[in-house]
Coordinates of C-alpha atoms and ligand atoms in Angstrom, one line a residue:
Chain O
M254 CA 15.7 -6.8 -46.7
S255 CA 17.9 -4.4 -44.7
P256 CA 16.8 -3.7 -40.6
L257 CA 15.4 -0.3 -41.4
D258 CA 12.8 -1.6 -43.8
L259 CA 11.7 -4.4 -41.1
L260 CA 11.0 -2.0 -39.0
L261 CA 9.3 0.6 -41.8
E262 CA 7.5 -1.8 -43.5
P263 CA 4.1 -2.2 -41.7
L264 CA 4.1 1.1 -40.7
Q265 CA 2.8 2.0 -44.6
Y266 CA -0.8 0.2 -43.3
D267 CA -3.0 3.0 -41.3
F268 CA -4.2 0.1 -39.5
M269 CA -0.7 -0.9 -38.4
V270 CA -0.2 2.6 -37.4
R271 CA -3.3 2.5 -35.3
A272 CA -2.3 -0.5 -33.3
I273 CA 0.8 0.5 -32.5
V274 CA -0.4 4.0 -31.4
T275 CA -2.8 2.3 -29.1
T276 CA -0.6 -0.5 -28.2
V277 CA 1.8 2.2 -26.6
I278 CA -1.0 4.2 -25.1
A279 CA -2.6 1.0 -23.5
A280 CA 0.8 -0.3 -22.2
V281 CA 1.7 3.1 -20.6
V282 CA -1.3 3.5 -18.5
C283 CA -1.4 -0.1 -17.6
A284 CA 2.4 -0.4 -16.8
L285 CA 1.9 2.7 -14.5
L286 CA -1.4 0.9 -12.7
S287 CA 0.9 -1.7 -11.9
C288 CA 3.2 -0.6 -9.9
W289 CA 0.7 0.3 -7.2
L290 CA -1.1 -3.0 -8.2
V291 CA 2.0 -5.5 -7.2
L292 CA 2.8 -3.7 -4.3
V293 CA -0.9 -3.4 -2.6
G294 CA -0.9 -7.2 -3.5
W295 CA -3.8 -6.5 -6.1
S296 CA -3.1 -9.3 -8.9
L297 CA -5.5 -11.3 -8.1
M298 CA -7.8 -8.6 -7.8
G299 CA -6.8 -7.0 -11.0
D300 CA -7.7 -10.4 -12.5
A301 CA -10.8 -10.4 -11.3
V302 CA -11.7 -6.5 -12.1
S303 CA -10.4 -7.6 -15.4
H304 CA -12.6 -10.3 -16.4
A305 CA -15.9 -9.6 -14.4
V306 CA -15.8 -6.5 -16.9
L307 CA -16.8 -8.3 -19.7
P308 CA -20.9 -8.6 -19.4
G309 CA -20.9 -5.3 -18.5
V310 CA -18.8 -4.4 -21.8
V311 CA -21.3 -6.2 -24.1
L312 CA -24.4 -4.9 -22.4
A313 CA -22.7 -1.1 -23.2
Y314 CA -22.7 -2.6 -26.6
V315 CA -25.8 -3.7 -27.4
L316 CA -27.3 -0.3 -25.7
G317 CA -24.9 2.3 -27.5
A318 CA -23.5 2.8 -24.8
P319 CA -19.6 3.9 -24.1
F320 CA -17.6 0.3 -23.1
A321 CA -16.2 2.3 -19.8
V322 CA -19.4 2.9 -18.2
G323 CA -20.6 -0.5 -18.5
A324 CA -17.3 -1.9 -17.6
L325 CA -17.2 0.5 -14.6
V326 CA -20.3 -0.2 -13.4
F327 CA -19.5 -4.3 -13.3
G328 CA -15.7 -4.0 -11.8
F329 CA -17.5 -2.2 -9.3
L330 CA -20.5 -4.8 -8.8
A331 CA -17.7 -7.5 -8.9
V332 CA -15.8 -5.8 -5.9
A333 CA -18.4 -5.5 -4.0
L334 CA -19.2 -9.0 -4.5
I335 CA -16.4 -10.0 -3.4
G336 CA -16.3 -8.3 0.0
A337 CA -20.1 -8.9 0.3
I338 CA -18.7 -13.1 -0.3
R339 CA -15.7 -12.4 2.0
G340 CA -17.4 -10.8 5.1
T341 CA -20.3 -12.8 5.4
S342 CA -19.7 -16.1 5.1
R343 CA -16.7 -18.3 5.7
V344 CA -15.6 -18.3 2.3
K345 CA -12.3 -16.9 2.1
E346 CA -11.0 -14.4 -0.4
D347 CA -9.4 -16.1 -3.0
A348 CA -11.9 -18.4 -3.3
A349 CA -14.9 -15.3 -3.4
I350 CA -12.6 -13.7 -5.7
G351 CA -12.8 -17.0 -8.2
I352 CA -16.3 -17.5 -7.8
V353 CA -17.4 -13.8 -8.4
F354 CA -15.2 -13.2 -11.4
T355 CA -15.7 -17.1 -12.9
T356 CA -19.5 -16.3 -12.8
L357 CA -20.0 -12.8 -14.2
F358 CA -17.3 -13.8 -17.1
A359 CA -19.5 -16.5 -17.6
L360 CA -22.2 -14.3 -18.1
G361 CA -20.3 -12.0 -20.3
L362 CA -19.5 -15.2 -22.7
V363 CA -23.3 -16.1 -22.4
L364 CA -24.7 -12.9 -23.4
I365 CA -22.1 -12.4 -26.4
S366 CA -23.5 -16.0 -27.5
V367 CA -27.4 -14.8 -28.4
T368 CA -26.4 -11.3 -29.2
P369 CA -26.0 -10.7 -33.0
S370 CA -23.0 -9.6 -34.5
Q371 CA -20.5 -11.8 -32.6
T372 CA -17.6 -11.4 -34.4
D373 CA -17.0 -8.0 -32.9
L374 CA -17.6 -9.6 -29.4
N375 CA -15.3 -12.1 -29.9
H376 CA -12.6 -9.6 -30.4
I377 CA -13.1 -8.4 -26.5
I378 CA -12.3 -11.7 -25.5
F379 CA -8.8 -12.7 -27.2
G380 CA -8.1 -8.6 -28.6
N381 CA -8.5 -7.3 -32.3
I382 CA -5.5 -5.0 -32.1
L383 CA -4.6 -4.9 -35.9
G384 CA -9.2 -3.9 -36.2
V385 CA -9.1 -1.3 -34.2
S386 CA -10.6 1.6 -35.6
E387 CA -10.3 5.0 -35.7
A388 CA -13.6 5.7 -33.3
D389 CA -11.9 3.0 -30.8
L390 CA -8.5 4.6 -30.7
V391 CA -10.0 8.4 -29.5
Q392 CA -12.2 6.4 -27.0
I393 CA -9.3 4.4 -25.9
A394 CA -6.8 7.7 -26.0
V395 CA -9.5 9.8 -24.0
L396 CA -10.1 6.6 -21.3
A397 CA -6.3 6.4 -20.7
A398 CA -5.7 9.7 -20.2
I399 CA -8.4 10.5 -17.8
A400 CA -6.5 7.7 -16.1
F401 CA -2.9 8.9 -16.5
A402 CA -3.9 12.6 -15.1
V403 CA -5.8 10.5 -12.5
L404 CA -2.4 8.7 -11.5
V405 CA -0.3 11.2 -11.9
V406 CA -1.8 13.8 -9.8
K407 CA -2.8 11.7 -6.6
R408 CA 0.5 9.0 -7.0
R409 CA 1.5 10.1 -3.5
D410 CA -1.4 9.6 -2.0
L411 CA -2.0 6.3 -3.7
T412 CA 1.4 5.3 -2.7
L413 CA 0.8 6.3 0.9
Y414 CA -2.2 3.9 0.7
A415 CA -0.2 1.3 -0.9
F416 CA 2.7 1.4 2.2
D417 CA 0.8 2.4 5.2
P418 CA -3.2 2.7 5.0
M419 CA -3.2 3.3 8.7
H420 CA -0.9 6.7 8.3
A421 CA -3.0 7.8 5.8
H422 CA -6.1 7.1 7.7
A423 CA -4.2 9.0 11.0
I424 CA -3.7 12.2 9.1
G425 CA -7.5 12.4 7.7
L426 CA -7.5 11.1 4.1
S427 CA -9.6 8.1 3.4
P428 CA -8.0 4.6 2.9
R429 CA -11.6 3.6 1.8
F430 CA -12.0 6.1 -1.0
L431 CA -7.9 6.1 -1.9
G432 CA -8.9 1.8 -2.5
A433 CA -11.8 3.0 -4.3
L434 CA -10.4 5.6 -6.6
L435 CA -7.2 2.5 -7.1
L436 CA -10.2 0.2 -7.9
G437 CA -11.7 2.4 -10.4
L438 CA -8.8 3.4 -12.5
L439 CA -8.4 -0.4 -12.5
A440 CA -11.5 -0.6 -14.4
L441 CA -11.0 1.7 -16.1
T442 CA -7.8 0.7 -17.5
A443 CA -8.6 -2.7 -18.2
V444 CA -11.0 -1.3 -20.9
V445 CA -8.5 0.5 -22.4
A446 CA -6.2 -2.6 -22.6
L447 CA -8.9 -5.0 -23.7
Q448 CA -8.7 -3.5 -27.2
V449 CA -5.4 -4.7 -27.3
V450 CA -5.0 -7.8 -25.5
G451 CA -8.4 -9.0 -25.0
V452 CA -10.0 -9.4 -21.6
I453 CA -8.2 -12.4 -20.8
L454 CA -4.8 -11.5 -21.0
V455 CA -5.4 -7.9 -19.7
V456 CA -4.1 -8.4 -16.1
A457 CA -0.7 -9.7 -17.8
M458 CA -0.3 -6.0 -18.2
L459 CA -1.7 -5.1 -15.4
I460 CA 1.3 -7.1 -13.5
I461 CA 4.2 -7.7 -15.6
P462 CA 5.3 -4.3 -16.0
G463 CA 5.2 -3.6 -12.4
A464 CA 6.6 -6.5 -10.8
T465 CA 9.4 -6.4 -13.8
A466 CA 10.3 -2.7 -12.3
Y467 CA 9.8 -3.3 -9.1
L468 CA 12.8 -6.2 -9.3
L469 CA 15.3 -3.3 -11.2
T470 CA 14.7 -0.7 -8.6
D471 CA 13.8 0.1 -4.7
R472 CA 12.8 3.9 -6.2
F473 CA 9.1 3.9 -6.1
G474 CA 9.7 7.2 -8.7
R475 CA 12.0 5.0 -11.1
M476 CA 9.3 2.1 -11.2
L477 CA 6.6 4.7 -12.1
V478 CA 9.3 5.3 -15.4
I479 CA 10.5 1.9 -16.0
A480 CA 7.5 0.0 -16.1
P481 CA 5.9 2.5 -18.7
V482 CA 8.6 2.4 -20.9
M483 CA 9.4 -1.6 -20.6
S484 CA 5.9 -2.1 -21.6
A485 CA 5.7 -0.1 -24.1
L486 CA 9.1 -1.5 -25.6
C487 CA 7.7 -4.8 -25.0
S488 CA 4.5 -4.9 -26.3
V489 CA 5.5 -2.8 -29.9
L490 CA 7.9 -5.5 -30.1
G491 CA 5.5 -8.2 -29.9
I492 CA 3.4 -6.4 -32.5
Y493 CA 6.4 -6.1 -35.0
L494 CA 6.5 -10.2 -33.8
S495 CA 3.1 -10.6 -34.6
Y496 CA 3.0 -9.1 -38.2
W497 CA 6.1 -10.7 -38.8
L498 CA 5.4 -14.4 -37.6
D499 CA 1.8 -13.6 -38.5
A500 CA 0.3 -14.8 -35.2
A501 CA -1.8 -13.7 -32.3
S502 CA -0.9 -10.0 -31.6
G503 CA -2.2 -10.0 -28.2
G504 CA -0.6 -13.0 -27.4
L505 CA 2.6 -11.8 -28.5
V506 CA 2.6 -8.8 -26.7
V507 CA 2.0 -10.6 -23.5
I508 CA 5.0 -12.9 -24.4
V509 CA 7.6 -10.5 -25.1
Q510 CA 6.7 -8.6 -21.7
G511 CA 6.6 -12.2 -20.1
A512 CA 10.1 -12.6 -21.4
A513 CA 11.4 -9.2 -20.2
F514 CA 10.1 -10.0 -16.9
A515 CA 12.4 -13.5 -17.4
V516 CA 15.6 -11.6 -18.1
V517 CA 15.2 -9.6 -15.2
Y518 CA 14.2 -12.0 -12.5
L519 CA 17.3 -13.6 -13.7
F520 CA 19.6 -10.8 -14.2
A521 CA 18.7 -8.0 -12.1
P522 CA 21.5 -6.5 -10.2
R523 CA 19.9 -6.1 -6.9
H524 CA 16.9 -8.3 -6.5
G525 CA 17.8 -11.2 -9.6
L526 CA 18.5 -14.3 -9.1
L527 CA 21.8 -14.7 -10.6
G528 CA 22.6 -11.1 -10.8
K529 CA 22.4 -11.0 -6.9
R530 CA 25.2 -13.6 -6.8
L531 CA 27.0 -11.7 -9.8
T532 CA 26.9 -8.4 -8.0
A533 CA 28.0 -9.8 -4.3
G534 CA 31.1 -12.0 -6.5
R535 CA 32.3 -8.5 -8.2
R536 CA 31.8 -6.6 -4.9
R537 CA 34.0 -9.6 -2.9
A538 CA 36.3 -9.4 -6.1
A539 CA 36.8 -5.8 -5.6
A540 CA 37.3 -5.9 -1.6
R541 CA 40.1 -8.4 -2.1
P542 CA 43.3 -7.0 -1.6
G543 CA 45.4 -6.2 -4.9
A544 CA 42.4 -6.4 -7.5
L545 CA 41.6 -4.2 -9.9
Chain K
M796 CA -6.1 20.4 27.7
T797 CA -4.6 20.2 24.2
G798 CA -3.8 16.9 23.1
T799 CA -5.6 14.4 26.0
I800 CA -7.5 10.8 24.8
E801 CA -10.1 10.2 26.7
V802 CA -11.1 6.5 26.4
D803 CA -14.3 5.9 27.9
D804 CA -15.8 2.5 28.7
V805 CA -15.3 1.5 24.7
V806 CA -16.0 -2.1 24.0
V807 CA -14.4 -4.0 20.9
R808 CA -15.2 -7.4 19.3
Y809 CA -14.4 -8.9 15.9
G810 CA -16.7 -11.5 15.7
E811 CA -16.7 -14.1 18.0
V812 CA -13.6 -12.5 19.7
L813 CA -14.1 -10.0 23.0
A814 CA -10.8 -7.3 22.2
L815 CA -11.7 -4.9 24.5
D816 CA -14.6 -5.2 27.5
G817 CA -14.9 -1.9 29.1
V818 CA -12.2 0.0 28.9
S819 CA -11.7 3.4 29.9
L820 CA -8.1 5.2 29.9
S821 CA -7.3 9.4 29.8
V822 CA -4.2 9.8 29.0
R823 CA -2.4 13.5 29.3
P824 CA -0.6 15.7 27.6
G825 CA 2.9 16.1 28.4
R826 CA 3.6 12.8 29.9
V827 CA 4.7 9.2 28.9
T828 CA 2.5 6.9 29.5
G829 CA 3.1 3.3 29.0
L830 CA 0.6 0.5 27.9
I831 CA 1.5 -2.8 28.9
G832 CA -0.3 -6.1 28.2
M833 CA 0.5 -9.8 26.6
N834 CA 0.0 -10.7 23.5
G835 CA -3.6 -10.3 22.5
S836 CA -4.6 -8.3 25.3
G837 CA -6.0 -5.4 22.9
K838 CA -3.1 -3.3 22.7
S839 CA -3.4 -2.5 19.1
T840 CA -6.8 -3.2 18.9
L841 CA -6.8 0.4 21.6
F842 CA -4.6 2.2 19.3
K843 CA -6.6 1.4 16.3
T844 CA -10.0 2.4 18.4
I845 CA -8.4 6.0 19.3
M846 CA -7.8 6.2 15.9
G847 CA -10.9 5.7 14.3
I848 CA -9.7 2.7 12.7
V849 CA -11.8 0.1 14.9
R850 CA -15.0 1.2 15.5
P851 CA -16.2 0.4 19.2
E852 CA -19.7 -1.3 19.9
Q853 CA -20.0 0.6 22.7
G854 CA -18.2 3.2 24.4
R855 CA -16.8 6.3 22.9
V856 CA -13.4 8.0 22.4
L857 CA -12.4 11.6 22.7
V858 CA -9.4 13.5 21.4
D859 CA -8.2 16.6 22.4
G860 CA -11.7 16.9 23.4
G861 CA -13.4 16.1 20.4
E862 CA -14.4 13.4 17.4
P863 CA -11.2 11.5 16.7
A864 CA -11.8 12.4 13.0
A865 CA -11.7 16.0 13.7
A866 CA -8.2 15.6 15.6
R867 CA -7.2 13.2 12.4
R868 CA -8.2 16.3 10.1
R869 CA -6.0 18.6 11.8
G870 CA -3.1 16.5 12.1
L871 CA -3.1 16.1 15.8
V872 CA -2.7 12.1 15.4
G873 CA 0.8 10.2 14.7
Y874 CA 1.1 6.9 14.7
V875 CA 3.8 4.4 14.6
P876 CA 2.8 1.4 13.7
Q877 CA 3.7 -2.5 14.9
S878 CA 6.7 -4.2 12.4
E879 CA 4.7 -6.8 11.4
E880 CA 2.3 -4.3 9.6
V881 CA 4.8 -2.7 7.5
D882 CA 5.9 -3.9 4.1
W883 CA 9.6 -3.4 4.3
A884 CA 10.1 -4.3 1.2
F885 CA 8.1 -1.6 -0.4
P886 CA 10.4 0.7 -2.5
V887 CA 10.5 3.5 -0.5
S888 CA 13.5 5.6 1.3
V889 CA 13.8 6.5 4.6
R890 CA 13.1 9.9 3.8
D891 CA 10.2 9.2 1.4
V892 CA 8.8 8.0 4.7
V893 CA 9.9 10.7 7.2
M894 CA 8.4 13.0 4.3
M895 CA 4.2 11.1 4.7
G896 CA 4.3 13.0 7.8
R897 CA 4.3 16.4 5.9
Y898 CA 1.5 15.0 3.5
G899 CA -1.6 16.2 5.3
R900 CA -0.7 20.1 4.8
L901 CA 0.5 19.4 1.1
G902 CA -1.9 20.5 -1.8
L903 CA -3.5 18.4 -3.7
T904 CA -0.5 16.2 -5.4
R905 CA 1.3 16.3 -1.6
R906 CA 4.0 18.5 -4.0
A907 CA 6.7 19.4 -1.1
R908 CA 7.9 22.9 -0.2
P909 CA 11.3 23.7 1.1
A910 CA 10.0 24.2 4.6
D911 CA 9.3 20.3 4.2
H912 CA 12.2 19.4 3.0
A913 CA 13.8 21.6 6.4
A914 CA 10.9 19.7 8.9
V915 CA 12.2 16.2 7.2
A916 CA 15.8 17.2 7.7
D917 CA 15.4 18.2 11.0
A918 CA 13.7 15.5 12.3
L919 CA 16.2 13.0 10.8
E920 CA 18.5 14.8 12.4
R921 CA 16.7 14.2 15.9
V922 CA 16.3 10.7 15.3
E923 CA 20.2 10.3 14.0
L924 CA 19.1 8.6 10.9
T925 CA 20.7 12.1 8.6
G926 CA 23.4 9.7 7.3
Y927 CA 21.0 7.2 6.1
A928 CA 17.6 9.5 4.3
D929 CA 18.4 7.7 0.7
R930 CA 18.8 4.2 2.2
Q931 CA 15.4 1.5 1.3
I932 CA 13.2 1.7 4.5
G933 CA 13.8 -2.0 4.8
R934 CA 17.5 -1.5 4.7
L935 CA 17.6 -0.4 8.4
S936 CA 18.6 -1.7 11.7
G937 CA 15.1 -3.1 13.7
G938 CA 15.8 0.3 15.9
Q939 CA 16.8 2.7 13.2
R940 CA 13.3 1.6 11.4
K941 CA 11.6 2.8 14.7
R942 CA 13.5 5.7 14.8
A943 CA 12.7 6.4 11.0
F944 CA 8.7 6.4 11.9
V945 CA 9.3 8.4 14.9
A946 CA 10.5 11.2 12.5
R947 CA 7.8 10.6 10.3
G948 CA 5.6 12.0 14.0
I949 CA 8.0 14.0 14.7
A950 CA 7.7 15.9 10.9
Q951 CA 3.9 16.4 11.1
D952 CA 4.7 17.8 14.1
A953 CA 1.3 15.4 16.2
R954 CA 0.2 16.9 19.2
V955 CA -0.7 12.8 20.2
L956 CA 1.7 10.1 19.3
L957 CA 0.5 6.6 19.8
L958 CA 3.1 4.2 19.6
D959 CA 2.9 0.2 19.1
E960 CA 5.6 -1.5 20.7
P961 CA 8.2 0.5 19.4
F962 CA 10.9 -1.6 21.6
A963 CA 10.4 -5.3 20.2
G964 CA 13.4 -6.0 18.6
V965 CA 15.6 -3.2 19.1
D966 CA 18.7 -3.4 20.8
K967 CA 19.7 -1.5 23.5
R968 CA 21.2 1.5 21.9
S969 CA 18.0 2.2 19.8
E970 CA 16.4 1.7 22.8
A971 CA 17.9 4.6 24.7
T972 CA 17.4 6.8 21.8
I973 CA 13.8 6.2 21.7
V974 CA 13.3 7.0 24.5
R975 CA 15.5 9.9 24.9
L976 CA 13.2 11.0 21.9
L977 CA 9.6 9.9 23.4
R978 CA 11.0 11.9 26.9
E979 CA 11.5 15.0 25.3
L980 CA 8.1 14.9 23.1
A981 CA 6.6 14.6 26.2
D982 CA 8.6 17.5 28.1
D983 CA 7.5 19.5 24.7
G984 CA 3.6 18.8 25.9
R985 CA 2.6 16.4 23.7
T986 CA 0.4 13.4 25.0
V987 CA 2.7 9.7 24.4
L988 CA 1.4 6.5 24.6
V989 CA 3.6 3.8 23.9
S990 CA 2.4 -0.3 24.3
T991 CA 5.2 -2.3 25.1
H992 CA 6.3 -5.6 26.7
D993 CA 9.9 -4.3 27.9
L994 CA 9.3 -3.6 31.7
H995 CA 12.8 -2.7 32.2
A996 CA 12.7 0.2 30.5
L997 CA 9.5 1.4 32.0
P998 CA 11.2 3.4 34.7
R999 CA 12.7 5.4 32.7
L1000 CA 10.5 5.8 29.7
A1001 CA 7.2 6.3 31.4
D1002 CA 6.1 8.8 33.3
E1003 CA 3.1 7.1 34.4
A1004 CA 1.5 2.9 33.0
A1005 CA -2.1 1.5 32.3
L1006 CA -2.2 -2.3 32.5
L1007 CA -4.1 -3.7 29.9
L1008 CA -6.4 -7.4 29.8
R1009 CA -9.5 -6.8 27.7
R1010 CA -9.4 -3.6 30.3
V1011 CA -7.5 -1.5 32.6
L1012 CA -6.6 -3.6 35.3
F1013 CA -4.6 -0.5 36.6
H1014 CA -3.6 2.9 35.9
G1015 CA -1.1 4.9 38.1
E1016 CA 2.1 5.3 38.8
V1017 CA 5.1 3.1 37.3
P1018 CA 6.3 1.4 40.8
E1019 CA 3.0 0.7 41.4
A1020 CA 2.4 -1.0 38.5
L1021 CA 5.2 -2.7 38.3
R1022 CA 4.1 -5.0 42.2
P1023 CA 4.2 -8.7 41.6
E1024 CA 0.6 -8.6 42.3
N1025 CA -0.5 -6.7 39.6
L1026 CA 1.9 -7.8 37.2
A1027 CA 0.4 -11.2 37.6
R1028 CA -2.8 -10.2 36.9
T1029 CA -2.1 -8.5 33.6
F1030 CA 0.1 -11.5 32.6
G1031 CA -2.8 -13.6 33.1
L1032 CA -0.3 -15.5 35.9
E1033 CA -3.7 -15.7 38.1
E1034 CA -5.7 -18.3 38.5
G1035 CA -9.0 -18.1 36.5
V1036 CA -7.8 -16.0 33.6
A1037 CA -7.5 -17.1 30.2
Ligands
ATP378 N1 -8.6 -8.2 13.1 C1 -8.8 -8.7 13.5 N2 -10.2 -10.1 13.2 C2 -10.0 -10.8 14.6 N3 -9.5 -11.1 15.8 C3 -8.7 -9.9 16.1 C4 -8.2 -9.2 15.1 N4 -6.6 -8.2 15.5 C5 -7.0 -8.5 16.8 N5 -7.7 -9.7 16.9 C6 -8.0 -10.4 18.2 O1 -8.1 -9.6 19.4 C7 -7.5 -9.9 20.9 C8 -6.8 -8.1 20.5 O2 -5.4 -8.1 19.8 P1 -4.5 -6.7 20.1 O3 -3.6 -7.5 18.2 O4 -4.9 -5.5 20.1 O5 -3.6 -7.8 20.8 P2 -2.1 -6.9 21.0 O6 -2.2 -6.6 22.6 O7 -1.8 -5.6 20.6 O8 -1.4 -8.3 21.0 P3 0.3 -8.2 20.5 O9 0.9 -8.3 22.0 O10 0.5 -9.3 19.7 O11 0.6 -7.3 19.2 C9 -6.8 -11.0 20.2 O12 -7.2 -11.8 20.9 C10 -6.8 -10.8 18.9 O13 -6.6 -12.1 18.2
MG379 MG1 0.0 -5.6 19.1

């Protein structure tokens, strides 16, 4: 079989086309958001919010409401609870996060177990990219478009918030509003991504692309290009691998992203473990008299 | 007068810790005021209170005769943070940082216009960082980093400049540049409040000094502020001060 066939064969199935389109959409939006999350230091928060949305999604399913609404409500509820526990007791933030998101996630599991038609809901936990329907795709596309537009329009404010919230405050912007905006986008994006990789692995798509891009450049503007492009490529590769290996698609999407991070971690020219030395070595060689 | 700061009987507490205990201070435009105090004396807290980041449980602050929030919205307040508060690995260039000073006057997406690029170039020139504009902010020396943030305040055209320890970890040359800049800004009619440990630079830098130890112990001329008995009280060398 020629390499071209390897690429084209899966595309004769509608479900595979839908899977790839959905994955690219989710990968791009998650990767954009992840650039801010890794810089603000909210990776753990991303983990928490993406797990905590589960009961909201289940309730929305039961009530016939849009998933996004349930997810937003529980996303904010989780953040409010974490803030309350941290602020009013001697428990530190990481413990507060751990307590809140596991409890809410557990609530989601229990709700799933007592809700008829469990198969659908189990897909939320592990992702069901190959079973995305036309309607799902439309919902994901709309949510992703909203998140994408807000991120692009507000990108400079969000970067200022991430870099120097005090200055944002000093010039009359509201760091609190910008923080809440980022959280809202986080909840929204979690809904987009959970169709692809499931609740448990969403956090990977919300951290790995931004972290990878951060190792590759010192320009935030470039991170915003590198992260989505890499994430989209990795995700599509993951879907193909899952098709050819007949293995879990959500899992493979994340594994490919993790592998890409590993390569960059080692070989990135300036910030990579080995790349740093190679670059320095080359510079030394160039500086030696008589070197080419 | 435009750009005055009035702090009146301000008390700030972080949980159990009493950080400011009845601070009253009035800072005038056209002068450089040095804020002197040891570690933990409340300098940063006072700055944060003036900026409205920390809410006092008692007392009030007026900037330019009105609520600090109104002054902030008008872009009057510029802030140069203490080094420890900045993520120096953040992927922004020196130019990006200085441009952030212009955000208050830009539209929805904060897209810079030619006038903003010109203001940023101007500010960079004044702090002698023109050749460093495209460097990542962390790839500067301590003094250059400070100057970048001062440039941000200049690009902002702030009437009131609050600088938290601009001389910490700064070499002599950068210190001289910063002192000269702050003097120029004050001569321009701006209000400049600078916290510092650096007592040697104080006479060259400041027109007046305020000594802080949870409250203002002294506020007046620099030579008088530097008298041993005043410094002893400020730096807790006297008996009975923790
Ligand atoms: N966020 C906070 N939570 C609790 N206590 C705080 C907080 N910030 C400051 N403090 C306490 O308030 C007091 C004043 O701190 P502040 O940072 O204002 O001092 P400073 O004069 O700026 O010190 P330094 O010279 O070390 O910067 C200190 O005792 C400090 O421990
Ligand atoms: Mg301080």
